[in-house]
Tab-separated table of C-alpha atoms in Angstrom:
chain	number	residue	atom	x	y	z
L	1331	MET	CA	-19.344	-34.363	-19.364
L	1332	THR	CA	-19.785	-30.616	-18.812
L	1333	GLU	CA	-19.175	-28.460	-21.850
L	1334	ARG	CA	-16.084	-26.280	-21.496
L	1335	THR	CA	-16.308	-22.701	-22.737
L	1336	LEU	CA	-13.113	-20.654	-22.684
L	1337	ILE	CA	-13.237	-16.883	-23.018
L	1338	LEU	CA	-10.298	-14.540	-23.471
L	1339	ALA	CA	-11.304	-11.290	-21.737
L	1340	PHE	CA	-9.912	-7.748	-21.994
L	1341	GLU	CA	-10.308	-4.840	-19.570
L	1342	SER	CA	-8.726	-1.432	-20.251
L	1343	SER	CA	-11.375	1.100	-19.217
L	1344	CYS	CA	-9.171	3.221	-16.955
L	1345	ASP	CA	-5.698	2.682	-15.488
L	1346	GLU	CA	-5.410	-1.115	-15.354
L	1347	THR	CA	-4.503	-3.231	-18.352
L	1348	SER	CA	-5.893	-6.695	-17.739
L	1349	VAL	CA	-6.323	-9.887	-19.740
L	1350	ALA	CA	-7.830	-13.125	-18.412
L	1351	VAL	CA	-8.814	-16.600	-19.528
L	1352	ILE	CA	-12.078	-17.726	-17.928
L	1353	GLU	CA	-13.700	-21.158	-18.029
L	1354	ASN	CA	-17.520	-21.334	-18.011
L	1355	GLY	CA	-17.763	-17.904	-16.403
L	1356	THR	CA	-16.834	-19.227	-12.960
L	1357	LYS	CA	-13.245	-20.480	-13.068
L	1358	ILE	CA	-10.225	-18.201	-13.419
L	1359	LEU	CA	-7.454	-19.871	-15.392
L	1360	SER	CA	-5.456	-16.638	-15.504
L	1361	ASN	CA	-6.030	-12.983	-14.627
L	1362	ILE	CA	-3.122	-10.703	-15.502
L	1363	VAL	CA	-3.346	-7.113	-14.238
L	1364	ALA	CA	-0.770	-4.424	-15.086
L	1365	THR	CA	-1.450	-1.455	-12.831
L	1366	GLN	CA	-0.476	2.148	-13.574
L	1367	ILE	CA	-0.888	3.604	-10.090
L	1368	ASP	CA	2.750	4.702	-9.801
L	1369	SER	CA	2.491	6.669	-13.048
L	1370	HIS	CA	-0.625	8.581	-11.974
L	1371	GLN	CA	0.111	9.195	-8.283
L	1372	ARG	CA	2.117	12.363	-8.849
L	1373	PHE	CA	-0.851	13.862	-10.710
L	1374	GLY	CA	-3.333	12.995	-7.960
L	1375	GLY	CA	-5.523	11.036	-10.381
L	1376	VAL	CA	-5.659	9.310	-13.729
L	1377	VAL	CA	-4.300	11.235	-16.734
L	1378	PRO	CA	-6.103	9.821	-19.806
L	1379	GLU	CA	-3.228	10.248	-22.264
L	1380	VAL	CA	-0.764	8.601	-19.896
L	1381	ALA	CA	-3.208	5.745	-19.314
L	1382	SER	CA	-3.653	5.127	-23.045
L	1383	ARG	CA	0.096	4.971	-23.640
L	1384	HIS	CA	0.534	2.431	-20.847
L	1385	HIS	CA	-2.255	0.268	-22.262
L	1386	ILE	CA	-0.489	0.209	-25.629
L	1387	GLU	CA	2.736	-0.885	-23.957
L	1388	GLN	CA	1.126	-3.589	-21.821
L	1389	ILE	CA	-1.740	-5.126	-23.810
L	1390	THR	CA	0.323	-7.619	-25.854
L	1391	LYS	CA	2.446	-8.639	-22.867
L	1392	CYS	CA	-0.657	-9.228	-20.750
L	1393	THR	CA	-2.319	-11.271	-23.500
L	1394	ASN	CA	0.686	-13.540	-23.949
L	1395	GLU	CA	1.074	-13.994	-20.206
L	1396	ALA	CA	-2.643	-14.771	-19.743
L	1397	LEU	CA	-2.579	-17.490	-22.392
L	1398	GLU	CA	0.671	-18.927	-21.052
L	1399	GLN	CA	-0.519	-19.005	-17.452
L	1400	ALA	CA	-3.826	-20.617	-18.470
L	1401	GLU	CA	-1.889	-23.157	-20.586
L	1402	VAL	CA	-4.103	-22.586	-23.626
L	1403	ASP	CA	-3.650	-21.150	-27.099
L	1404	TYR	CA	-5.983	-19.339	-29.485
L	1405	ASN	CA	-7.295	-22.615	-30.916
L	1406	ASP	CA	-8.705	-23.542	-27.493
L	1407	LEU	CA	-10.776	-20.369	-27.164
L	1408	ASP	CA	-14.514	-20.074	-27.811
L	1409	ALA	CA	-14.836	-16.282	-27.751
L	1410	VAL	CA	-13.184	-12.961	-27.012
L	1411	ALA	CA	-14.893	-10.592	-24.554
L	1412	VAL	CA	-13.997	-6.935	-24.085
L	1413	THR	CA	-15.061	-3.905	-22.073
L	1414	TYR	CA	-16.374	-1.306	-24.525
L	1415	GLY	CA	-17.690	1.147	-21.934
L	1416	PRO	CA	-18.026	3.048	-19.742
L	1417	GLY	CA	-14.554	4.474	-19.208
L	1418	LEU	CA	-11.869	6.676	-20.738
L	1419	VAL	CA	-12.310	6.623	-24.503
L	1420	GLY	CA	-8.605	6.330	-25.314
L	1421	SER	CA	-8.100	3.532	-22.830
L	1422	LEU	CA	-11.182	1.641	-23.970
L	1423	LEU	CA	-10.060	1.799	-27.587
L	1424	ILE	CA	-6.828	-0.075	-26.825
L	1425	GLY	CA	-8.670	-3.053	-25.377
L	1426	VAL	CA	-11.379	-2.975	-28.040
L	1427	THR	CA	-8.794	-2.858	-30.825
L	1428	ALA	CA	-6.804	-5.741	-29.346
L	1429	ALA	CA	-9.941	-7.858	-28.895
L	1430	LYS	CA	-11.193	-7.145	-32.404
L	1431	THR	CA	-7.807	-8.003	-33.887
L	1432	ILE	CA	-7.635	-11.370	-32.112
L	1433	ALA	CA	-11.273	-12.188	-32.884
L	1434	TRP	CA	-10.705	-11.456	-36.577
L	1435	ALA	CA	-7.345	-13.239	-36.829
L	1436	HIS	CA	-8.600	-16.411	-35.157
L	1437	ASN	CA	-12.204	-16.380	-36.383
L	1438	LEU	CA	-13.664	-16.055	-32.883
L	1439	PRO	CA	-16.932	-14.440	-31.783
L	1440	LEU	CA	-16.485	-10.953	-30.304
L	1441	VAL	CA	-18.561	-10.350	-27.167
L	1442	PRO	CA	-19.105	-6.738	-25.946
L	1443	VAL	CA	-19.276	-6.234	-22.161
L	1444	ASN	CA	-20.488	-3.343	-20.042
L	1445	HIS	CA	-17.782	-2.604	-17.462
L	1446	MET	CA	-20.365	-2.243	-14.690
L	1447	ALA	CA	-21.850	-5.655	-15.470
L	1448	GLY	CA	-18.320	-6.949	-15.047
L	1449	HIS	CA	-18.152	-5.522	-11.530
L	1450	ILE	CA	-21.417	-7.259	-10.647
L	1451	TYR	CA	-20.216	-10.585	-11.995
L	1452	ALA	CA	-16.990	-10.399	-9.987
L	1453	ALA	CA	-19.191	-11.696	-7.155
L	1454	ARG	CA	-20.062	-14.754	-9.255
L	1455	TYR	CA	-16.708	-16.228	-8.246
L	1456	VAL	CA	-17.962	-16.325	-4.644
L	1457	GLY	CA	-21.247	-18.115	-5.230
L	1458	GLU	CA	-24.125	-18.830	-7.584
L	1459	PHE	CA	-26.392	-15.942	-8.570
L	1460	LYS	CA	-30.097	-16.083	-7.760
L	1461	TYR	CA	-32.707	-13.788	-9.271
L	1462	PRO	CA	-34.183	-11.322	-8.788
L	1463	GLN	CA	-31.233	-9.620	-7.133
L	1464	MET	CA	-30.016	-6.150	-6.211
L	1465	ALA	CA	-26.465	-4.899	-6.757
L	1466	LEU	CA	-24.826	-2.002	-4.953
L	1467	LEU	CA	-22.044	-0.827	-7.268
L	1468	VAL	CA	-19.605	1.533	-5.598
L	1469	SER	CA	-16.525	2.512	-7.585
L	1470	GLY	CA	-14.307	5.445	-8.463
L	1471	GLY	CA	-16.605	6.646	-11.228
L	1472	HIS	CA	-19.985	5.131	-10.382
L	1473	THR	CA	-22.323	4.677	-7.437
L	1474	GLU	CA	-25.455	2.800	-8.477
L	1475	LEU	CA	-28.196	0.540	-7.222
L	1476	VAL	CA	-28.960	-1.954	-9.983
L	1477	TYR	CA	-31.997	-4.225	-9.917
L	1478	MET	CA	-31.627	-7.473	-11.865
L	1479	PRO	CA	-34.971	-9.252	-12.316
L	1480	SER	CA	-33.223	-12.010	-14.263
L	1481	GLU	CA	-29.878	-12.945	-15.725
L	1482	HIS	CA	-28.645	-10.498	-18.378
L	1483	GLU	CA	-31.168	-7.818	-17.349
L	1484	TYR	CA	-29.966	-4.652	-15.584
L	1485	GLN	CA	-32.106	-1.754	-14.363
L	1486	ILE	CA	-30.699	1.259	-12.516
L	1487	ILE	CA	-33.061	2.337	-9.749
L	1488	GLY	CA	-30.676	4.808	-8.112
L	1489	GLU	CA	-27.375	6.525	-8.876
L	1490	THR	CA	-25.182	9.414	-7.804
L	1491	ARG	CA	-26.216	12.843	-9.064
L	1492	ASP	CA	-22.692	14.248	-8.855
L	1493	ASP	CA	-19.481	12.731	-7.446
L	1494	ALA	CA	-19.260	8.977	-7.075
L	1495	ALA	CA	-18.196	7.703	-3.648
L	1496	GLY	CA	-14.750	6.717	-4.911
L	1497	GLU	CA	-14.206	10.156	-6.432
L	1498	ALA	CA	-15.057	11.774	-3.109
L	1499	TYR	CA	-12.505	9.582	-1.329
L	1500	ASP	CA	-9.767	10.624	-3.754
L	1501	LYS	CA	-10.660	14.321	-3.556
L	1502	ILE	CA	-10.595	14.486	0.231
L	1503	GLY	CA	-7.490	12.319	0.166
L	1504	ARG	CA	-5.644	15.113	-1.620
L	1505	VAL	CA	-6.599	17.533	1.162
L	1506	LEU	CA	-5.200	15.086	3.730
L	1507	GLY	CA	-2.038	14.492	1.720
L	1508	VAL	CA	-2.921	10.890	0.871
L	1509	ASN	CA	-1.594	9.513	-2.416
L	1510	TYR	CA	-4.032	8.434	-5.141
L	1511	PRO	CA	-5.926	6.136	-4.846
L	1512	ALA	CA	-6.883	7.261	-1.356
L	1513	GLY	CA	-9.649	4.804	-0.450
L	1514	LYS	CA	-7.576	2.149	1.306
L	1515	THR	CA	-5.694	4.655	3.485
L	1516	ILE	CA	-8.852	6.590	4.418
L	1517	ASP	CA	-10.515	3.295	5.375
L	1518	GLU	CA	-7.547	2.394	7.610
L	1519	TRP	CA	-7.493	5.839	9.229
L	1520	ALA	CA	-11.255	5.756	9.793
L	1521	ALA	CA	-10.889	2.608	11.890
L	1522	LYS	CA	-8.656	4.586	14.269
L	1523	GLY	CA	-10.919	7.630	14.608
L	1524	LYS	CA	-14.413	8.684	15.672
L	1525	ASP	CA	-17.250	10.483	13.886
L	1526	THR	CA	-16.769	13.815	15.682
L	1527	PHE	CA	-17.521	16.209	12.800
L	1528	ASN	CA	-20.995	14.951	11.835
L	1529	PHE	CA	-20.679	15.768	8.148
L	1530	PRO	CA	-23.923	15.962	6.103
L	1531	ARG	CA	-25.721	12.835	4.915
L	1532	ALA	CA	-27.028	14.196	1.623
L	1533	MET	CA	-30.321	12.785	0.347
L	1534	GLU	CA	-30.339	10.124	3.075
L	1535	LYS	CA	-34.016	10.651	3.901
L	1536	GLU	CA	-35.257	11.614	0.426
L	1537	ASP	CA	-37.876	9.343	-1.119
L	1538	ASN	CA	-35.633	7.896	-3.815
L	1539	TYR	CA	-32.567	5.681	-4.167
L	1540	ASP	CA	-30.188	8.338	-5.534
L	1541	PHE	CA	-26.955	9.541	-3.948
L	1542	SER	CA	-24.960	12.768	-3.700
L	1543	PHE	CA	-21.444	13.129	-2.336
L	1544	SER	CA	-20.473	16.559	-3.660
L	1545	GLY	CA	-21.830	18.377	-0.604
L	1546	LEU	CA	-20.008	16.025	1.746
L	1547	LYS	CA	-16.763	16.606	-0.140
L	1548	SER	CA	-17.237	20.390	0.053
L	1549	ALA	CA	-18.109	20.298	3.761
L	1550	PHE	CA	-15.000	18.255	4.469
L	1551	ILE	CA	-12.702	20.550	2.475
L	1552	ASN	CA	-14.200	23.686	4.053
L	1553	THR	CA	-13.752	22.248	7.543
L	1554	VAL	CA	-10.070	21.515	6.913
L	1555	HIS	CA	-9.381	24.860	5.209
L	1556	ASN	CA	-11.121	26.856	7.949
L	1557	ALA	CA	-9.066	25.055	10.573
L	1558	ASP	CA	-5.881	25.788	8.620
L	1559	GLN	CA	-6.718	29.483	8.487
L	1560	ARG	CA	-7.136	29.515	12.262
L	1561	GLY	CA	-3.899	27.614	12.731
L	1562	GLU	CA	-5.844	24.710	14.227
L	1563	LYS	CA	-4.714	21.130	13.614
L	1564	LEU	CA	-7.512	18.589	13.220
L	1565	ASP	CA	-7.155	14.893	13.960
L	1566	LYS	CA	-6.746	13.088	10.629
L	1567	TYR	CA	-8.223	9.887	11.997
L	1568	ASP	CA	-11.377	11.637	13.199
L	1569	LEU	CA	-11.662	13.450	9.872
L	1570	ALA	CA	-11.390	10.160	7.986
L	1571	ALA	CA	-13.858	8.435	10.323
L	1572	SER	CA	-16.367	11.283	10.038
L	1573	PHE	CA	-16.147	11.349	6.248
L	1574	GLN	CA	-16.410	7.591	5.884
L	1575	GLN	CA	-19.306	7.332	8.325
L	1576	SER	CA	-21.277	9.812	6.239
L	1577	VAL	CA	-20.653	7.831	3.044
L	1578	ILE	CA	-21.503	4.508	4.662
L	1579	ASP	CA	-24.656	5.796	6.362
L	1580	VAL	CA	-26.100	6.982	3.053
L	1581	LEU	CA	-25.089	3.874	1.100
L	1582	ALA	CA	-26.495	1.530	3.742
L	1583	GLU	CA	-29.711	3.517	4.264
L	1584	LYS	CA	-30.521	3.648	0.549
L	1585	THR	CA	-29.653	-0.010	0.033
L	1586	MET	CA	-31.865	-1.182	2.887
L	1587	ARG	CA	-34.726	0.954	1.556
L	1588	ALA	CA	-34.289	-0.531	-1.926
L	1589	LEU	CA	-34.447	-4.032	-0.457
L	1590	ASP	CA	-37.648	-3.083	1.373
L	1591	ASP	CA	-39.255	-2.076	-1.910
L	1592	TYR	CA	-37.759	-4.688	-4.241
L	1593	PRO	CA	-38.058	-8.218	-2.842
L	1594	VAL	CA	-34.913	-10.013	-4.014
L	1595	LYS	CA	-33.101	-13.269	-3.375
L	1596	GLN	CA	-29.610	-11.736	-3.146
L	1597	LEU	CA	-27.685	-8.531	-2.589
L	1598	ILE	CA	-24.441	-8.084	-4.527
L	1599	LEU	CA	-21.753	-5.684	-3.291
L	1600	ALA	CA	-19.178	-4.837	-5.954
L	1601	GLY	CA	-16.864	-2.153	-7.339
L	1602	GLY	CA	-13.602	-0.683	-6.090
L	1603	VAL	CA	-15.118	0.860	-2.941
L	1604	ALA	CA	-16.682	-2.539	-2.138
L	1605	ALA	CA	-13.248	-3.409	-0.736
L	1606	ASN	CA	-13.862	-0.849	2.033
L	1607	HIS	CA	-13.810	-2.646	5.389
L	1608	GLY	CA	-16.156	-0.157	7.040
L	1609	LEU	CA	-18.782	-0.555	4.308
L	1610	ARG	CA	-18.580	-4.355	4.353
L	1611	THR	CA	-18.952	-4.443	8.133
L	1612	ARG	CA	-21.942	-2.091	8.115
L	1613	LEU	CA	-23.777	-3.963	5.361
L	1614	ASP	CA	-23.115	-7.299	7.087
L	1615	HIS	CA	-24.734	-5.873	10.223
L	1616	ASP	CA	-27.703	-4.254	8.465
L	1617	MET	CA	-28.473	-7.283	6.330
L	1618	LYS	CA	-28.605	-9.528	9.399
L	1619	GLU	CA	-30.834	-7.060	11.232
L	1620	PHE	CA	-33.196	-5.869	8.503
L	1621	HIS	CA	-33.050	-8.539	5.777
L	1622	PRO	CA	-31.842	-11.753	7.434
L	1623	ASP	CA	-33.373	-13.927	4.716
L	1624	VAL	CA	-31.465	-12.199	1.887
L	1625	PRO	CA	-27.883	-13.487	1.447
L	1626	MET	CA	-25.209	-11.010	0.414
L	1627	LEU	CA	-22.446	-11.875	-2.039
L	1628	GLN	CA	-19.427	-9.589	-1.844
L	1629	ALA	CA	-16.967	-9.468	-4.719
L	1630	PRO	CA	-13.606	-10.932	-3.609
L	1631	LEU	CA	-11.237	-8.214	-2.413
L	1632	LYS	CA	-8.755	-8.975	-5.187
L	1633	LEU	CA	-11.513	-8.578	-7.807
L	1634	CYS	CA	-13.066	-5.340	-6.527
L	1635	GLY	CA	-10.745	-3.213	-8.653
L	1636	ASP	CA	-10.755	-3.294	-12.449
L	1637	ASN	CA	-9.721	-6.680	-13.844
L	1638	ALA	CA	-10.430	-8.914	-16.810
L	1639	ALA	CA	-11.661	-11.884	-14.776
L	1640	MET	CA	-14.866	-9.996	-14.011
L	1641	ILE	CA	-15.232	-9.143	-17.713
L	1642	GLY	CA	-14.817	-12.823	-18.561
L	1643	ALA	CA	-17.557	-13.773	-16.077
L	1644	ALA	CA	-19.986	-11.205	-17.508
L	1645	GLY	CA	-18.799	-12.022	-21.022
L	1646	TYR	CA	-19.731	-15.666	-20.543
L	1647	VAL	CA	-23.306	-14.652	-19.692
L	1648	ASN	CA	-23.431	-12.363	-22.730
L	1649	TYR	CA	-21.992	-15.134	-24.904
L	1650	LYS	CA	-24.701	-17.555	-23.738
L	1651	HIS	CA	-27.385	-14.970	-24.517
L	1652	GLY	CA	-26.086	-14.457	-28.037
L	1653	ASP	CA	-24.500	-11.008	-27.644
L	1654	ARG	CA	-22.096	-10.474	-30.527
L	1655	ALA	CA	-20.300	-7.455	-31.940
L	1656	GLY	CA	-18.887	-6.863	-35.381
L	1657	LEU	CA	-15.498	-5.451	-36.257
L	1658	ASP	CA	-17.110	-2.012	-36.193
L	1659	LEU	CA	-17.404	-2.208	-32.388
L	1660	ASN	CA	-16.398	1.139	-30.914
L	1661	ALA	CA	-15.716	2.469	-27.447
L	1662	VAL	CA	-18.751	3.972	-25.687
L	1663	PRO	CA	-17.305	6.010	-22.793
L	1664	GLY	CA	-20.737	7.007	-21.443
L	1665	LEU	CA	-22.332	3.558	-21.630
L	1666	MET	CA	-25.052	3.034	-19.009
L	1667	PHE	CA	-27.636	0.498	-17.958
L	1668	ASP	CA	-31.248	1.529	-18.516
L	1669	ARG	CA	-32.778	3.642	-15.760
L	1670	ILE	CA	-36.248	2.760	-14.553
L	1671	GLN	CA	-38.749	4.773	-12.549
L	1672	ASN	CA	-38.724	4.128	-8.801
L	1673	LYS	CA	-41.513	2.067	-7.389
């Protein structure tokens, strides 16, 4: 009979309060997510103080609901896993405090989890991981290429030097009058337009795996503002398509180059922007053409955003490898994987 390991997982790094119960790192018994999008939309982005207050209001409710939906109680649990970074420090502290309290009260091991590892392991619900593997992490705050030579080992080989892709989407969304978060709407508009503006593809041909989206964002904003000053109305669908094509071209080009240089058995696509239809379609095409022998696992659409199920999946791996934290565990808002030199 297979051993059953149940982990209660917490995620509160930004503007979602989420608690999940995960069995053996691969089965979701519950995954409760309380979103705060409505509260932040009028500000055009996440307000840290507002986010922290919402986490305080929701964390106990989410915990109770997660246990109830999973039909378990604290005595059934084997460990408590929690995101301790990266993220907003105030938001992280709510989840960390809740996890520490439950771990102490019920004498359970406390397992610290890197939020970005959680995003990678969201894809574990789609299929088994094989190593070595490469992960393209594309989210609101991070754009990274992470090489994983083995389970529980993460090495950044490339990352954004300024704005993350998701940040760029939200910033140009404001110019187009799209509510935060803008990614889904821009993706939908892009499907209706054409790449007529030929925005810059920063660092696309440079001999590294790093990214830059600040110049693209500036070029987009300048194009729109210059047209406004001339009284010219630009097609929003073509603007969206041109912006998105630039992002996708760079992401796909760098990923294919990384796979040329790092022979792997899998590519993982994860993070909030991994839900982008245009990006998924392009990577599907490129993988079949350039790396047909490397399967790609894409995080499920419903698990691309922040959620505790992904933290439970990564937490299970950490638990197996003996990762434990004491009651002095603190939030680490700037937590990062190790960076290695490019081959």
